[in-house]
CSV table of C-alpha atoms in Angstrom, one decimal:
chain,number,residue,atom,x,y,z
A,25,MET,CA,100.8,-79.3,102.9
A,26,LYS,CA,101.5,-75.6,102.1
A,27,ARG,CA,104.3,-76.7,99.7
A,28,ALA,CA,101.9,-79.1,97.9
A,29,ILE,CA,99.3,-76.3,97.5
A,30,LEU,CA,102.0,-73.9,96.2
A,31,PHE,CA,103.3,-76.5,93.8
A,32,TRP,CA,99.7,-77.1,92.5
A,33,LEU,CA,99.1,-73.4,92.0
A,34,LEU,CA,102.4,-72.9,90.1
A,35,LEU,CA,101.6,-75.9,87.9
A,36,CYS,CA,98.1,-74.5,87.0
A,37,SER,CA,99.7,-71.1,86.4
A,38,GLY,CA,102.2,-72.7,84.0
A,39,LEU,CA,99.6,-74.6,82.1
A,40,SER,CA,97.6,-71.4,81.6
A,41,ALA,CA,100.6,-69.5,80.5
A,42,SER,CA,101.5,-72.2,77.9
A,43,ALA,CA,98.0,-72.3,76.4
A,44,GLN,CA,97.9,-71.4,72.7
A,45,VAL,CA,96.9,-67.8,72.2
A,46,THR,CA,95.1,-66.8,68.9
A,47,ALA,CA,93.9,-63.4,67.8
A,48,ILE,CA,91.2,-63.1,65.1
A,49,ARG,CA,90.8,-59.9,63.2
A,50,ALA,CA,87.1,-59.8,62.3
A,51,GLY,CA,86.0,-57.3,59.6
A,52,LYS,CA,82.5,-57.7,60.9
A,53,LEU,CA,81.3,-59.4,64.0
A,54,VAL,CA,77.6,-60.4,64.3
A,55,ASP,CA,75.8,-60.8,67.5
A,56,PRO,CA,72.7,-62.9,66.7
A,57,GLU,CA,70.9,-62.2,70.0
A,58,SER,CA,70.8,-58.4,69.5
A,59,GLY,CA,70.8,-58.6,65.7
A,60,THR,CA,73.7,-56.1,65.5
A,61,THR,CA,77.0,-55.9,63.7
A,62,LEU,CA,80.3,-54.5,65.0
A,63,THR,CA,83.2,-53.7,62.7
A,64,SER,CA,87.0,-54.1,63.1
A,65,GLN,CA,86.9,-56.3,66.2
A,66,VAL,CA,89.6,-58.5,67.7
A,67,ILE,CA,88.7,-61.8,69.2
A,68,LEU,CA,91.4,-63.1,71.6
A,69,ILE,CA,91.3,-66.8,72.2
A,70,GLU,CA,93.3,-68.7,74.8
A,71,GLY,CA,93.3,-72.5,74.4
A,72,ARG,CA,89.6,-73.4,73.9
A,73,THR,CA,88.1,-70.2,75.3
A,74,ILE,CA,87.3,-66.7,74.2
A,75,ARG,CA,89.2,-64.3,76.6
A,76,ALA,CA,88.4,-60.9,75.1
A,77,VAL,CA,86.4,-59.2,72.3
A,78,GLY,CA,86.6,-55.6,71.2
A,79,ALA,CA,88.0,-53.0,68.9
A,80,GLU,CA,90.8,-52.0,71.3
A,81,VAL,CA,91.9,-55.5,72.4
A,82,ALA,CA,95.7,-55.7,72.4
A,83,ILE,CA,97.2,-58.7,70.6
A,84,PRO,CA,100.0,-60.2,72.8
A,85,PRO,CA,103.4,-60.9,71.4
A,86,GLY,CA,103.7,-64.4,70.0
A,87,ALA,CA,100.0,-64.8,69.4
A,88,THR,CA,98.8,-66.6,66.2
A,89,VAL,CA,96.9,-64.0,64.2
A,90,ILE,CA,94.2,-65.0,61.8
A,91,ASP,CA,93.1,-62.3,59.4
A,92,LEU,CA,89.3,-62.4,58.7
A,93,SER,CA,89.1,-58.6,58.1
A,94,ARG,CA,87.3,-59.2,54.8
A,95,MET,CA,84.8,-61.6,56.3
A,96,THR,CA,81.8,-61.6,58.7
A,97,VAL,CA,82.4,-63.6,61.9
A,98,MET,CA,79.6,-65.1,64.0
A,99,PRO,CA,79.1,-68.0,66.5
A,100,GLY,CA,79.1,-71.5,65.2
A,101,LEU,CA,75.8,-72.9,64.1
A,102,ILE,CA,73.7,-75.4,66.1
A,103,ASP,CA,71.4,-78.1,64.7
A,104,CYS,CA,68.9,-79.3,67.3
A,105,HIS,CA,67.6,-82.4,65.4
A,106,THR,CA,70.1,-84.6,63.7
A,107,HIS,CA,70.6,-88.3,63.0
A,108,VAL,CA,74.3,-88.5,62.1
A,109,CYS,CA,74.5,-92.2,62.6
A,110,SER,CA,71.7,-92.9,60.1
A,111,SER,CA,72.5,-92.5,56.4
A,112,VAL,CA,70.0,-94.1,54.1
A,113,PRO,CA,70.3,-94.0,50.3
A,114,SER,CA,67.9,-91.6,48.5
A,115,ARG,CA,64.4,-92.9,47.9
A,116,ARG,CA,63.7,-90.4,45.0
A,117,GLY,CA,61.1,-91.9,42.6
A,118,LEU,CA,59.8,-94.5,45.1
A,119,SER,CA,56.5,-94.4,46.9
A,120,ARG,CA,56.5,-93.2,50.5
A,121,LYS,CA,55.5,-96.7,51.6
A,122,VAL,CA,58.5,-98.3,49.9
A,123,ALA,CA,60.8,-95.5,51.2
A,124,ARG,CA,59.6,-96.2,54.7
A,125,SER,CA,60.3,-99.9,54.2
A,126,GLY,CA,63.8,-99.0,53.2
A,127,GLN,CA,64.2,-97.2,56.5
A,128,ILE,CA,63.2,-100.3,58.4
A,129,ALA,CA,65.6,-102.4,56.3
A,130,TYR,CA,68.4,-99.9,57.1
A,131,ASP,CA,67.7,-100.1,60.8
A,132,LEU,CA,67.6,-103.9,60.8
A,133,GLY,CA,70.4,-104.5,58.3
A,134,ASN,CA,73.2,-102.4,59.6
A,135,THR,CA,75.3,-103.0,62.7
A,136,THR,CA,76.0,-100.4,65.3
A,137,GLY,CA,79.6,-100.4,64.3
A,138,TYR,CA,78.9,-99.5,60.7
A,139,ARG,CA,76.5,-96.8,61.8
A,140,ALA,CA,79.2,-95.3,64.0
A,141,ILE,CA,81.5,-95.1,61.0
A,142,GLN,CA,78.8,-93.4,59.0
A,143,GLY,CA,78.4,-91.0,61.9
A,144,VAL,CA,82.1,-90.2,61.8
A,145,ALA,CA,81.7,-89.2,58.1
A,146,ASN,CA,78.5,-87.2,58.6
A,147,ALA,CA,79.8,-85.4,61.7
A,148,ARG,CA,82.9,-84.2,59.9
A,149,THR,CA,81.0,-82.7,57.0
A,150,MET,CA,78.5,-81.0,59.4
A,151,LEU,CA,81.4,-79.4,61.3
A,152,GLU,CA,83.0,-78.3,58.0
A,153,ALA,CA,79.7,-76.7,57.0
A,154,GLY,CA,79.7,-74.6,60.1
A,155,PHE,CA,77.7,-76.7,62.7
A,156,THR,CA,79.9,-76.7,65.8
A,157,THR,CA,77.2,-78.2,68.1
A,158,ILE,CA,74.5,-80.7,67.3
A,159,ARG,CA,71.8,-82.5,69.2
A,160,ASP,CA,71.5,-86.0,67.9
A,161,VAL,CA,68.0,-87.4,68.7
A,162,GLY,CA,68.5,-91.1,68.2
A,163,ASN,CA,68.3,-93.6,65.3
A,164,ALA,CA,71.8,-94.7,66.2
A,165,GLY,CA,71.4,-98.4,66.9
A,166,ASN,CA,72.9,-99.5,70.2
A,167,TYR,CA,74.3,-96.1,71.4
A,168,ALA,CA,76.5,-95.4,68.4
A,169,ASP,CA,75.7,-91.7,69.0
A,170,VAL,CA,77.1,-91.9,72.5
A,171,ASP,CA,80.3,-93.6,71.3
A,172,LEU,CA,80.7,-91.0,68.6
A,173,ARG,CA,80.3,-88.1,71.0
A,174,ARG,CA,83.0,-89.7,73.2
A,175,ALA,CA,85.3,-90.1,70.3
A,176,ILE,CA,84.9,-86.5,69.2
A,177,ALA,CA,85.4,-85.2,72.8
A,178,GLU,CA,88.6,-87.2,73.1
A,179,GLY,CA,89.9,-85.9,69.8
A,180,LEU,CA,89.9,-89.2,68.0
A,181,VAL,CA,87.8,-87.9,65.1
A,182,PRO,CA,86.6,-84.4,64.1
A,183,GLY,CA,83.0,-83.4,64.6
A,184,PRO,CA,80.7,-81.0,66.4
A,185,THR,CA,80.1,-81.0,70.1
A,186,MET,CA,77.3,-83.6,70.4
A,187,ILE,CA,74.4,-83.8,72.8
A,188,THR,CA,73.0,-87.3,72.4
A,189,ALA,CA,69.6,-89.1,73.1
A,190,GLY,CA,70.7,-92.7,73.0
A,191,ARG,CA,67.8,-95.0,72.2
A,192,ILE,CA,64.4,-93.5,71.3
A,193,ILE,CA,61.6,-94.3,73.8
A,194,ALA,CA,58.2,-95.1,72.2
A,195,PRO,CA,55.0,-97.1,72.7
A,196,PHE,CA,55.1,-100.7,71.3
A,197,GLY,CA,56.1,-100.7,67.7
A,198,GLY,CA,58.1,-97.4,67.8
A,199,GLN,CA,57.9,-95.7,64.4
A,200,TYR,CA,57.5,-98.9,62.4
A,201,ALA,CA,54.2,-98.9,60.6
A,202,PRO,CA,51.5,-101.6,61.2
A,203,SER,CA,50.2,-103.9,58.5
A,204,ASP,CA,47.3,-101.6,57.6
A,205,ARG,CA,49.8,-99.1,56.3
A,206,GLY,CA,51.4,-101.5,53.8
A,207,TYR,CA,53.7,-104.0,55.4
A,208,THR,CA,54.0,-106.1,58.5
A,209,MET,CA,56.6,-106.5,61.2
A,210,ASN,CA,57.1,-110.1,62.1
A,211,PRO,CA,54.9,-111.0,65.1
A,212,GLU,CA,57.2,-113.9,65.8
A,213,ARG,CA,60.0,-111.5,66.4
A,214,PRO,CA,58.6,-108.8,68.6
A,215,GLY,CA,62.1,-107.6,69.5
A,216,LEU,CA,62.9,-106.3,66.1
A,217,GLY,CA,62.5,-102.8,67.3
A,218,ALA,CA,65.7,-103.2,69.4
A,219,PRO,CA,68.1,-101.7,69.6
A,220,GLU,CA,66.5,-98.8,67.7
A,221,TYR,CA,63.8,-98.3,70.3
A,222,LEU,CA,63.1,-98.8,74.0
A,223,TYR,CA,59.4,-99.7,74.1
A,224,ALA,CA,57.6,-98.3,77.1
A,225,ASP,CA,53.8,-98.6,77.6
A,226,THR,CA,53.5,-98.2,81.4
A,227,ARG,CA,54.8,-95.7,83.9
A,228,GLU,CA,57.3,-98.2,85.2
A,229,GLU,CA,58.5,-99.0,81.7
A,230,LEU,CA,58.9,-95.3,81.0
A,231,ARG,CA,60.9,-94.8,84.2
A,232,LYS,CA,63.1,-97.8,83.4
A,233,ALA,CA,63.7,-96.7,79.8
A,234,ILE,CA,64.7,-93.2,80.9
A,235,ARG,CA,67.1,-94.5,83.5
A,236,GLU,CA,68.6,-97.0,81.2
A,237,ASN,CA,69.2,-94.4,78.6
A,238,ILE,CA,70.9,-92.0,81.1
A,239,PHE,CA,73.0,-94.8,82.6
A,240,HIS,CA,74.3,-95.6,79.1
A,241,GLY,CA,75.3,-92.0,78.3
A,242,ALA,CA,72.2,-90.2,77.0
A,243,GLN,CA,72.2,-86.5,77.7
A,244,LEU,CA,68.6,-85.9,76.8
A,245,ILE,CA,65.5,-88.1,76.4
A,246,LYS,CA,63.5,-88.4,73.2
A,247,ILE,CA,60.0,-89.9,73.2
A,248,VAL,CA,57.8,-90.7,70.2
A,249,VAL,CA,54.3,-89.5,71.1
A,250,ASP,CA,52.1,-90.4,68.2
A,251,ASP,CA,53.4,-92.6,65.4
A,252,GLN,CA,50.8,-95.3,66.2
A,253,ARG,CA,47.0,-95.1,66.7
A,254,TYR,CA,47.7,-95.4,70.4
A,255,ILE,CA,49.6,-92.4,71.7
A,256,TYR,CA,51.0,-91.2,75.0
A,257,SER,CA,48.5,-89.4,77.2
A,258,VAL,CA,49.2,-86.0,78.8
A,259,ASP,CA,49.8,-87.7,82.1
A,260,ASP,CA,52.2,-90.2,80.5
A,261,ILE,CA,54.3,-87.4,79.0
A,262,ARG,CA,54.2,-85.3,82.1
A,263,PHE,CA,55.5,-88.3,84.1
A,264,ALA,CA,58.4,-88.7,81.6
A,265,VAL,CA,59.2,-85.0,81.7
A,266,GLU,CA,59.4,-85.1,85.5
A,267,GLU,CA,61.6,-88.2,85.5
A,268,ALA,CA,63.9,-86.7,83.0
A,269,HIS,CA,64.1,-83.3,84.8
A,270,GLN,CA,64.8,-85.1,88.1
A,271,ALA,CA,68.0,-86.4,86.4
A,272,ARG,CA,68.8,-82.9,85.0
A,273,VAL,CA,68.2,-83.9,81.4
A,274,ARG,CA,65.7,-82.4,79.0
A,275,LEU,CA,63.0,-84.1,77.1
A,276,ALA,CA,62.2,-83.8,73.3
A,277,ALA,CA,58.8,-85.1,72.1
A,278,HIS,CA,58.3,-86.4,68.5
A,279,ALA,CA,54.8,-85.3,67.5
A,280,VAL,CA,53.4,-85.3,64.0
A,281,THR,CA,49.6,-85.1,64.7
A,282,GLU,CA,47.4,-82.4,66.2
A,283,ALA,CA,46.6,-84.7,69.2
A,284,GLY,CA,50.2,-85.6,69.8
A,285,ALA,CA,51.4,-82.0,69.7
A,286,ARG,CA,48.6,-80.9,72.0
A,287,HIS,CA,49.4,-83.7,74.6
A,288,ALA,CA,53.1,-82.7,74.4
A,289,ALA,CA,52.5,-79.0,74.8
A,290,MET,CA,50.1,-79.6,77.7
A,291,ALA,CA,52.6,-81.8,79.4
A,292,GLY,CA,55.3,-79.1,79.2
A,293,VAL,CA,58.0,-80.9,77.2
A,294,ASP,CA,61.1,-79.0,76.5
A,295,SER,CA,60.7,-79.2,72.7
A,296,ILE,CA,58.2,-80.5,70.2
A,297,GLU,CA,60.0,-82.2,67.3
A,298,HIS,CA,58.4,-81.8,63.8
A,299,GLY,CA,55.0,-80.5,65.0
A,300,PHE,CA,53.7,-80.7,61.4
A,301,VAL,CA,50.1,-80.4,62.4
A,302,MET,CA,49.6,-77.7,65.0
A,303,SER,CA,46.5,-75.5,65.2
A,304,ASP,CA,46.7,-71.9,66.6
A,305,SER,CA,45.3,-73.1,69.9
A,306,VAL,CA,48.1,-75.7,70.2
A,307,LEU,CA,50.8,-73.2,69.3
A,308,GLU,CA,49.3,-70.8,71.9
A,309,LEU,CA,49.6,-73.6,74.4
A,310,ALA,CA,53.2,-74.3,73.5
A,311,LYS,CA,54.0,-70.6,73.9
A,312,ARG,CA,52.3,-70.5,77.3
A,313,ASN,CA,54.2,-73.5,78.5
A,314,GLN,CA,57.5,-72.3,77.0
A,315,VAL,CA,57.8,-75.3,74.7
A,316,VAL,CA,60.3,-74.8,71.9
A,317,LEU,CA,59.3,-75.9,68.4
A,318,VAL,CA,62.0,-77.7,66.4
A,319,GLY,CA,60.1,-77.8,63.1
A,320,THR,CA,62.4,-79.9,60.8
A,321,ASP,CA,60.7,-78.3,57.8
A,322,PHE,CA,62.1,-79.9,54.6
A,323,THR,CA,62.3,-78.3,51.3
A,324,ARG,CA,60.0,-79.5,48.5
A,325,GLU,CA,63.0,-81.1,46.8
A,326,TYR,CA,64.1,-83.1,49.9
A,327,LEU,CA,60.5,-84.3,50.5
A,328,GLN,CA,60.8,-85.9,47.0
A,329,GLU,CA,64.2,-87.4,48.0
A,330,TYR,CA,62.2,-88.9,51.0
A,331,GLY,CA,60.0,-90.7,48.5
A,332,GLN,CA,57.0,-88.4,48.1
A,333,ASP,CA,55.6,-87.6,44.7
A,334,ALA,CA,55.6,-84.0,43.5
A,335,GLU,CA,52.0,-83.4,44.5
A,336,THR,CA,52.3,-84.8,48.0
A,337,ALA,CA,55.6,-83.0,48.5
A,338,GLY,CA,53.9,-79.7,47.5
A,339,ARG,CA,51.1,-80.1,50.0
A,340,GLY,CA,53.5,-81.0,52.8
A,341,TYR,CA,55.8,-78.0,51.9
A,342,ALA,CA,52.8,-75.6,51.9
A,343,ARG,CA,51.7,-77.0,55.3
A,344,SER,CA,55.1,-76.3,56.7
A,345,LEU,CA,55.2,-72.8,55.4
A,346,ASP,CA,51.8,-72.1,57.0
A,347,ARG,CA,52.8,-73.5,60.4
A,348,ILE,CA,56.1,-71.7,60.5
A,349,ARG,CA,54.4,-68.4,59.8
A,350,ARG,CA,51.7,-69.0,62.4
A,351,ALA,CA,54.2,-70.1,65.0
A,352,TYR,CA,56.3,-66.9,64.4
A,353,ARG,CA,53.2,-64.7,64.5
A,354,ILE,CA,52.0,-66.3,67.8
A,355,GLY,CA,55.5,-66.0,69.3
A,356,VAL,CA,56.4,-69.7,69.8
A,357,GLU,CA,60.2,-69.9,70.1
A,358,GLN,CA,61.6,-71.9,67.2
A,359,ALA,CA,65.0,-73.6,67.0
A,360,PHE,CA,66.7,-75.0,63.9
A,361,GLY,CA,66.6,-78.7,63.3
A,362,SER,CA,67.4,-80.5,60.0
A,363,ASP,CA,66.3,-84.1,60.6
A,364,ILE,CA,68.2,-85.3,57.5
A,365,ILE,CA,68.5,-89.1,57.1
A,366,PHE,CA,68.4,-89.7,53.4
A,367,ASP,CA,71.5,-89.0,51.4
A,368,VAL,CA,71.4,-86.7,48.4
A,369,GLU,CA,73.7,-87.5,45.6
A,370,GLY,CA,76.5,-85.0,45.2
A,371,LYS,CA,76.0,-83.3,48.5
A,372,THR,CA,77.5,-83.8,51.9
A,373,ARG,CA,75.3,-84.2,55.0
A,374,GLY,CA,76.3,-80.7,56.1
A,375,GLU,CA,75.3,-79.2,52.8
A,376,VAL,CA,71.9,-80.9,52.8
A,377,CYS,CA,71.2,-79.7,56.4
A,378,LEU,CA,71.8,-76.1,55.3
A,379,SER,CA,69.4,-76.5,52.4
A,380,ILE,CA,66.6,-76.4,55.1
A,381,LEU,CA,67.3,-72.7,55.4
A,382,ASP,CA,65.4,-72.3,52.1
A,383,THR,CA,62.1,-73.3,53.7
A,384,TYR,CA,62.3,-70.6,56.4
A,385,VAL,CA,63.3,-68.0,53.9
A,386,ALA,CA,60.3,-68.9,51.8
A,387,ALA,CA,58.1,-68.6,54.9
A,388,GLY,CA,59.3,-65.0,55.2
A,389,LEU,CA,61.1,-65.2,58.6
A,390,PRO,CA,63.5,-62.3,59.1
A,391,ASN,CA,67.2,-63.1,58.7
A,392,SER,CA,67.8,-62.0,62.3
A,393,TYR,CA,65.2,-64.4,63.7
A,394,LEU,CA,66.6,-67.3,61.5
A,395,LEU,CA,70.1,-66.6,62.8
A,396,ARG,CA,68.8,-66.8,66.4
A,397,MET,CA,67.1,-70.1,65.6
A,398,LEU,CA,70.6,-71.4,64.6
A,399,THR,CA,72.4,-70.0,67.6
A,400,THR,CA,70.7,-68.2,70.5
A,401,HIS,CA,67.5,-70.1,70.6
A,402,ALA,CA,69.2,-73.4,70.0
A,403,ALA,CA,71.8,-72.9,72.7
A,404,ARG,CA,69.0,-72.1,75.2
A,405,LEU,CA,67.1,-75.3,74.2
A,406,LEU,CA,70.2,-77.4,74.6
A,407,ASP,CA,71.0,-75.8,77.9
A,408,VAL,CA,74.5,-74.7,76.7
A,409,ALA,CA,74.0,-70.9,76.5
A,410,ALA,CA,76.5,-70.5,79.3
A,411,GLN,CA,79.1,-72.2,77.1
A,412,ARG,CA,78.1,-71.7,73.5
A,413,GLY,CA,75.9,-69.8,71.0
A,414,ALA,CA,77.6,-66.4,71.2
A,415,ILE,CA,81.0,-64.7,70.9
A,416,ARG,CA,81.9,-63.3,74.3
A,417,PRO,CA,84.5,-63.8,77.0
A,418,GLY,CA,84.3,-67.0,78.9
A,419,LEU,CA,82.5,-69.0,76.2
A,420,ALA,CA,83.9,-71.7,74.0
A,421,ALA,CA,85.8,-70.5,70.9
A,422,ASP,CA,83.2,-71.9,68.4
A,423,LEU,CA,82.9,-69.5,65.5
A,424,ILE,CA,82.5,-69.3,61.7
A,425,ALA,CA,83.1,-66.7,59.0
A,426,THR,CA,81.2,-66.1,55.9
A,427,PRO,CA,81.8,-63.8,52.8
A,428,GLU,CA,78.7,-61.7,53.5
A,429,ASN,CA,76.8,-60.6,56.6
A,430,PRO,CA,74.0,-63.1,57.2
A,431,LEU,CA,71.8,-60.4,58.7
A,432,GLU,CA,71.7,-59.0,55.2
A,433,GLU,CA,72.1,-62.2,53.1
A,434,ILE,CA,71.2,-65.3,55.0
A,435,GLN,CA,72.2,-67.6,52.1
A,436,THR,CA,75.8,-66.8,52.9
A,437,LEU,CA,75.6,-69.4,55.6
A,438,LYS,CA,75.8,-72.0,52.8
A,439,ARG,CA,79.2,-70.5,51.9
A,440,VAL,CA,81.1,-70.8,55.2
A,441,ARG,CA,84.8,-70.1,54.6
A,442,PHE,CA,86.2,-70.5,58.1
A,443,VAL,CA,85.3,-72.8,61.0
A,444,MET,CA,86.9,-72.9,64.5
A,445,LYS,CA,85.7,-75.3,67.2
A,446,GLU,CA,87.0,-74.8,70.7
A,447,GLY,CA,90.0,-72.8,69.5
A,448,VAL,CA,91.0,-75.3,66.8
A,449,VAL,CA,90.8,-74.2,63.2
A,450,ILE,CA,88.8,-76.7,61.2
A,451,ARG,CA,88.5,-74.9,57.9
A,452,GLN,CA,90.3,-71.9,56.6
């Protein structure tokens, strides 16, 4: 028995000794949580993990040295609201009603396999743009997101670390609009919402949908609170939160109305997704219950890609700027989420996601706060702060480098020149 234990210890020691050692010379090193910058730092990486950080860290013989002495290094970015397995052609120039019809046609007309392939392409460009972790919140057919997460984890395809929601849970009809909003789902085919949604209108249906999702690999639960005239009650949502938390997963609540956001905040969800209409009283409630706001605030240009005319897009954009400012003033913790589904000609998914930065810049958020939205706040929401979201010993070696310091010039995040994920160089 003792010989077996000794052999095992020697084997583990040998594996550790053989792990690739990389040293990065960082000209500037940004800590988003404190909003500070250190100069002339060495980041020592062993395998997938950061082992040491500091100005006096010795570089061991034989280590691979990466010189980023003319760059600013920071943790990899995190997008808390993505749909990488959904990639719909642009609807620019079409009415919102027609654009929404196109989304339904996409859901019904594309197989899970094809959507997984789209997910592979989108995940790669997001990683190359600097997103080393993403939370994918559904719209992935029959668990294409879960399969993509597995493929990335096993090294079959490149992509960010994924946290996946599986199938979206919603009241009957999901996010498909009823006939009084322009078109009709076929009442002779009530199952058309599958596999996009799990319909749940009772407590037992909610419990079953949550458990089914977790069984099939979901790492968080997403519910749609209010896309129909009938919405989940506070007690319904609280029940779903308790069920999810008992299984040690978090719950994200899609809410686009004042009533929906209020119900979600009162129920104590982990995050409100979108929250386009939130009065100060609802924002105060969200702050009190430690609910994170993932605002998904599109630029005016992207709203037009989504099918809105210029006037409608302008109103929606102004509404977003107002809510961002009020949420910041009140002290609601905000995390970055892009929510990109429609393609933009000539741009990758990663590039379009980063365009959302412009909305927060226009709202006047400080660069330091916006950087925390993309790292520290996001890592806390995703419950991965013990593994990611900072550059310190013991954490995953997820980091990026930009030409300028984002604390001084936030737009430099659109010019990422170096990406490392778990110790592997993705872009250099």
